[in-house]
XYZ file of C-alpha atoms in Angstrom:
415
model
C 145.576 93.225 123.941
C 143.544 94.838 120.938
C 140.567 92.883 119.904
C 140.143 91.989 116.402
C 136.534 93.148 115.797
C 136.527 91.640 112.559
C 137.406 87.950 113.546
C 134.884 88.208 116.657
C 131.942 89.558 114.233
C 130.061 91.145 117.251
C 126.560 91.858 115.744
C 125.503 95.482 115.782
C 122.964 96.713 118.153
C 120.631 97.709 115.168
C 117.339 99.203 115.503
C 114.248 97.051 114.749
C 113.515 99.636 112.079
C 116.461 98.937 110.005
C 114.975 95.863 108.510
C 112.529 98.053 106.973
C 115.178 100.318 105.169
C 115.029 98.796 102.012
C 116.617 101.331 99.817
C 115.817 102.554 96.211
C 116.555 100.656 93.176
C 115.457 103.660 91.326
C 118.415 106.030 93.100
C 120.938 103.194 92.884
C 120.942 103.286 89.067
C 122.563 106.679 89.119
C 125.713 105.351 90.842
C 125.113 102.413 88.501
C 125.265 104.361 85.253
C 128.030 106.557 86.608
C 130.095 103.684 86.441
C 129.669 102.404 83.055
C 132.324 103.414 80.851
C 130.199 102.771 77.241
C 127.553 105.118 75.894
C 124.297 104.623 77.399
C 120.926 106.075 76.051
C 119.578 106.766 79.507
C 115.640 106.227 80.124
C 116.086 105.437 83.758
C 116.096 108.157 85.875
C 112.978 110.257 86.116
C 115.160 113.623 85.706
C 114.573 116.753 83.319
C 117.036 116.829 80.688
C 120.201 118.886 80.878
C 119.010 121.501 78.468
C 115.444 121.712 80.170
C 117.245 123.370 83.307
C 117.387 126.994 83.041
C 121.133 127.160 84.141
C 121.908 130.692 82.728
C 119.013 132.323 84.782
C 119.979 130.331 87.808
C 123.579 131.691 87.360
C 122.519 135.302 86.911
C 120.251 135.122 89.976
C 122.828 133.600 92.101
C 125.308 136.402 91.319
C 122.457 138.757 92.655
C 120.811 137.204 95.520
C 123.338 135.111 97.116
C 124.896 137.092 100.176
C 125.980 136.267 103.778
C 122.192 135.643 104.704
C 122.382 132.624 102.197
C 125.214 130.891 104.056
C 123.400 131.073 107.552
C 120.546 128.685 108.944
C 117.061 129.769 107.757
C 113.717 129.472 109.061
C 112.881 125.733 109.315
C 109.296 126.695 107.735
C 111.116 128.140 104.725
C 112.555 131.364 103.529
C 109.930 133.858 103.793
C 110.550 135.317 100.410
C 110.153 131.931 98.788
C 106.796 131.148 100.746
C 105.545 134.519 99.561
C 106.482 133.637 95.797
C 104.808 130.410 95.977
C 101.437 131.364 97.740
C 101.450 134.258 94.741
C 102.326 131.678 91.916
C 99.668 129.218 93.139
C 97.089 131.353 93.391
C 96.497 130.955 89.892
C 96.620 127.252 89.501
C 94.303 124.432 90.867
C 96.258 124.468 94.320
C 95.798 128.165 95.787
C 97.003 127.986 99.283
C 98.031 130.364 102.078
C 101.378 130.733 103.891
C 100.111 128.971 107.098
C 99.745 125.970 105.384
C 103.304 125.693 103.514
C 106.618 124.109 104.835
C 109.525 124.130 102.519
C 111.280 120.768 102.328
C 114.281 119.375 100.955
C 112.768 117.954 97.835
C 109.604 115.961 97.618
C 111.362 112.899 99.469
C 111.392 115.003 102.613
C 107.872 115.543 102.299
C 106.972 111.867 102.140
C 109.311 111.122 104.986
C 107.500 113.828 107.286
C 103.972 112.657 106.386
C 104.754 108.934 107.281
C 106.844 110.055 110.374
C 104.046 111.997 111.847
C 101.047 109.470 110.778
C 102.509 105.872 110.663
C 102.720 103.661 113.516
C 104.395 100.080 113.320
C 102.072 97.737 112.044
C 99.550 100.388 110.462
C 97.978 99.454 107.234
C 99.071 102.020 104.239
C 97.449 101.605 100.732
C 99.910 102.040 97.973
C 99.387 101.936 94.352
C 100.804 99.067 92.196
C 102.939 99.606 90.370
C 104.319 102.846 92.444
C 106.843 105.265 93.209
C 108.516 102.730 95.575
C 110.762 105.401 97.341
C 107.440 106.397 98.615
C 106.489 102.765 99.800
C 109.770 102.213 100.990
C 109.635 105.304 103.256
C 106.180 103.844 104.765
C 107.914 100.607 105.317
C 110.859 102.354 107.090
C 108.375 103.576 109.850
C 107.059 99.822 110.199
C 103.867 100.133 107.842
C 102.438 97.104 106.357
C 101.448 97.638 102.943
C 98.355 96.920 100.816
C 98.909 96.971 97.331
C 96.243 98.232 95.098
C 95.844 97.994 91.282
C 95.626 100.943 88.553
C 94.302 101.064 85.049
C 93.979 103.624 82.305
C 92.297 105.915 84.937
C 94.669 105.735 87.740
C 94.039 103.937 91.159
C 91.281 101.685 90.963
C 89.502 103.165 93.825
C 86.484 100.891 93.777
C 88.255 97.745 94.467
C 89.901 99.460 97.635
C 86.660 98.527 99.981
C 86.968 94.839 98.950
C 90.749 94.764 99.560
C 90.495 96.653 102.831
C 87.750 94.119 103.871
C 89.958 91.049 103.050
C 92.751 92.332 105.699
C 89.936 92.866 108.371
C 91.244 96.286 109.395
C 90.978 99.967 108.192
C 94.091 101.713 106.532
C 95.691 104.657 108.265
C 97.241 106.051 105.148
C 96.443 106.022 101.470
C 99.336 106.939 99.317
C 98.592 107.977 95.727
C 100.315 110.028 92.943
C 96.870 111.323 91.054
C 98.451 113.073 87.973
C 100.660 111.217 85.461
C 101.606 108.723 87.994
C 105.207 107.275 88.550
C 105.745 105.090 87.033
C 102.527 104.486 84.780
C 101.805 107.987 83.674
C 97.976 107.448 84.376
C 95.921 110.152 85.866
C 93.497 109.626 88.576
C 90.051 110.485 87.095
C 87.503 112.730 88.404
C 84.792 110.372 89.922
C 87.808 108.275 91.524
C 89.121 111.388 93.077
C 85.745 111.813 94.596
C 85.462 108.247 95.770
C 88.886 108.368 97.259
C 87.990 111.340 99.380
C 84.789 109.745 100.557
C 86.816 106.456 101.537
C 89.407 108.571 103.310
C 86.799 110.112 105.513
C 84.839 106.904 105.974
C 88.067 105.425 107.385
C 89.790 108.698 108.764
C 92.822 107.735 106.823
C 95.281 110.452 105.687
C 95.863 110.843 101.939
C 99.433 111.433 100.898
C 98.752 113.372 97.851
C 102.210 113.243 95.992
C 102.251 115.265 92.947
C 105.758 116.070 91.239
C 104.002 116.238 87.820
C 100.859 117.889 87.998
C 102.102 121.273 86.426
C 103.505 119.395 83.462
C 100.239 118.690 81.793
C 100.873 118.951 77.839
C 97.534 117.707 76.446
C 93.860 117.072 77.728
C 91.884 118.821 80.401
C 93.324 119.732 83.743
C 91.475 118.033 86.699
C 90.469 119.424 90.005
C 93.001 118.943 92.268
C 92.144 116.543 95.637
C 92.638 119.738 97.511
C 90.406 121.573 95.539
C 87.484 119.046 95.695
C 88.107 119.187 99.404
C 89.700 122.691 100.675
C 90.808 122.730 103.853
C 90.746 118.879 104.372
C 92.595 118.117 107.251
C 93.213 114.466 105.850
C 94.819 115.478 102.726
C 98.934 115.745 103.356
C 99.954 117.365 99.881
C 103.672 116.581 98.677
C 105.201 118.846 96.023
C 108.631 119.639 94.512
C 110.714 121.595 92.184
C 112.559 118.421 91.147
C 110.807 117.738 87.936
C 109.720 121.315 87.043
C 113.215 122.794 87.633
C 116.154 120.701 88.773
C 116.475 117.771 91.211
C 119.663 119.026 92.444
C 118.147 121.933 93.879
C 116.374 119.743 96.688
C 113.568 122.170 97.240
C 110.216 120.820 97.617
C 107.105 121.832 99.885
C 104.131 120.332 101.662
C 100.659 121.781 102.070
C 99.071 120.692 104.932
C 96.243 121.665 107.678
C 97.462 124.860 109.298
C 96.758 123.118 112.682
C 99.665 120.237 111.677
C 102.100 122.866 110.487
C 103.863 123.120 114.037
C 104.306 119.276 113.937
C 105.815 119.398 110.495
C 108.370 121.992 111.467
C 108.943 119.965 114.736
C 109.550 116.716 112.621
C 111.710 118.879 110.204
C 113.950 120.264 112.990
C 114.927 116.544 113.924
C 115.978 116.251 110.286
C 117.793 118.953 108.818
C 116.983 122.169 110.779
C 116.333 123.897 107.341
C 116.245 123.589 103.681
C 119.177 124.720 101.488
C 119.049 128.517 102.008
C 120.721 129.512 98.684
C 118.666 127.284 96.447
C 115.688 128.638 98.155
C 116.511 132.080 97.298
C 117.251 131.155 93.834
C 113.769 129.684 93.377
C 112.085 132.370 94.780
C 113.894 135.063 92.754
C 112.991 133.116 89.542
C 109.574 132.772 90.431
C 109.124 136.541 91.218
C 110.871 137.369 87.895
C 107.976 135.370 86.099
C 110.349 132.803 84.965
C 108.809 129.750 86.446
C 105.413 130.073 84.031
C 107.368 130.972 80.804
C 109.630 127.941 81.905
C 106.574 125.421 82.584
C 105.117 126.466 78.635
C 108.502 125.470 77.149
C 108.448 122.165 79.029
C 105.004 121.404 78.277
C 105.729 121.973 74.534
C 108.786 120.039 74.655
C 107.747 117.017 76.746
C 104.720 116.355 74.336
C 106.973 116.602 71.423
C 109.415 113.928 73.213
C 106.621 111.536 74.351
C 105.114 111.302 70.689
C 108.783 110.751 69.372
C 109.319 108.087 71.863
C 106.095 106.245 71.092
C 106.509 106.441 67.086
C 109.886 104.844 67.701
C 108.376 102.047 69.903
C 105.914 101.599 67.271
C 108.496 101.424 64.400
C 110.989 99.179 66.216
C 108.785 97.117 68.436
C 105.087 97.339 67.135
C 102.817 94.925 68.620
C 105.780 93.197 70.681
C 104.711 95.738 73.200
C 102.084 97.785 74.629
C 102.525 101.203 76.656
C 100.499 104.014 78.272
C 99.765 107.010 76.786
C 100.063 109.929 79.399
C 98.825 113.501 79.050
C 101.567 114.815 81.117
C 104.738 114.107 83.403
C 107.734 112.124 82.530
C 107.166 108.522 81.904
C 105.623 105.765 79.619
C 104.789 102.148 80.932
C 105.596 99.467 78.759
C 104.585 95.877 78.996
C 106.061 92.889 77.005
C 103.437 91.054 74.858
C 103.223 87.426 73.298
C 106.534 85.532 73.168
C 108.439 88.169 74.542
C 106.228 88.250 77.990
C 108.393 85.275 78.919
C 111.290 87.740 79.514
C 112.065 88.902 82.819
C 112.893 92.685 82.567
C 114.972 92.354 85.507
C 117.233 90.272 83.368
C 116.607 92.025 80.502
C 118.133 95.165 82.253
C 121.216 93.585 82.342
C 121.327 92.695 78.653
C 120.087 96.353 77.444
C 122.890 97.810 79.754
C 125.372 96.006 77.765
C 123.668 97.114 74.641
C 123.419 100.752 75.646
C 120.315 101.535 76.858
C 118.768 101.754 80.577
C 115.630 101.748 81.946
C 113.891 100.652 85.397
C 112.332 97.087 85.236
C 109.053 96.674 86.507
C 109.533 94.831 89.726
C 111.602 97.664 91.161
C 108.426 99.551 91.028
C 106.282 97.453 93.020
C 106.740 96.768 96.526
C 106.135 93.111 96.112
C 108.155 92.771 93.255
C 105.396 92.282 90.513
C 105.451 93.340 87.105
C 108.350 91.134 85.559
C 106.785 91.687 82.217
C 106.733 95.505 82.268
C 109.407 98.336 82.380
C 109.401 102.067 82.928
C 110.862 104.414 80.247
C 111.303 108.335 80.932
C 110.662 110.429 77.675
C 111.620 113.774 79.396
C 115.207 113.538 79.687
C 116.093 112.414 75.947
C 115.783 114.073 72.677
C 113.889 112.387 69.948
C 117.190 111.312 67.918
C 118.712 110.138 71.112
C 115.325 108.152 71.886
C 115.406 106.366 68.496
C 118.622 105.033 69.025
C 117.557 103.752 72.648
C 114.789 102.051 71.412
C 116.902 100.394 68.663
C 118.944 99.129 71.201
C 116.139 98.157 73.609
C 114.899 95.987 70.553
C 118.100 94.407 70.061
C 118.461 93.519 73.908
C 114.879 92.095 73.751
C 115.976 89.970 70.606
C 118.679 88.771 72.441
C 117.301 87.966 75.752
C 114.258 86.285 73.902
C 116.713 83.886 72.175
C 118.477 83.375 75.434
C 115.143 82.135 76.819
C 114.072 80.029 73.943
C 117.605 78.222 73.927
C 116.858 77.650 77.586
C 113.754 76.018 77.181
C 114.791 74.051 74.276
C 117.750 72.791 76.326
């Protein structure tokens, strides 16, 4: 007799860690937006615009470099041609490195997963910025971490507050997760003084710093700051995560981690338990693009264009929302962090998201960018993916949604 498994509702034997798999509201927005049938101005995903991807060059390169070697397994640590090209390119940046420090990953997210897999035990204390890129904090949660949220200001993570926050827990952190340059979602940059302080605290606590920097090569104004690696060369407590997703194309799924050479074999072992190797054709395309000199020219054009787009979005916000909001003023990267002011601060940006989507504009609500769901009066806008003309229309739609939601809040209170 067949057993009706639906009727019996036998509980699945889930692992304890399954409860920590919280998923990503940010990534889920991709599917949500794809399901919409009306016009949407998309400020939600932190992705380069279609026109910012060097598609013609990629097609030309693919025709020349992809062969049978592209269709088999590659070395787990990365294709030799990409490792070599990356070392040569980074030699002229603030993050010079060597091949024995690099492992090519399937995007930046795999780099974060490798770091958490290697360093975090269930119950370990992990400091995360608040707000933050919650895909990173979710990765820590998936390995059983207990999160300690630390505030940020216009100079990034408030490092001087960390000793007091840590003391209140009665134990020291195992990991500090930070996005030092043009932080996601705030766009702020960790000051030089705080970079020094953070390194000092990491050594005092013997805590690993996961240095997540997808945007550092996208500075379009102001002066470069030395990286954490430059301030503490060869530091074994630094686990640096990088990606080509923001500077080339996220669909390539190619990134890298830069770690102490003594850790590299462990990183390789951990990666072999995930995917064996990163996409080989994509690695070959990226390597050839770098070797042809395309990356530096591409970055130069992105910096110019992203500054133009940021300035245009800020002008639209001032024109249509004025002192009803405040925003950060990043010197690079992708994002503005917008906070509602005055009467508008009574609006929940989670509810505003639904109204805005109906009006034809999408963003990421503040609570989606906090491990504990804070910042209900704030939201993230991506300026990189939208032309100034399209951004203007999106801000008009956003203002209309705010007006509608404020009217609903007010009428509800009157009732």
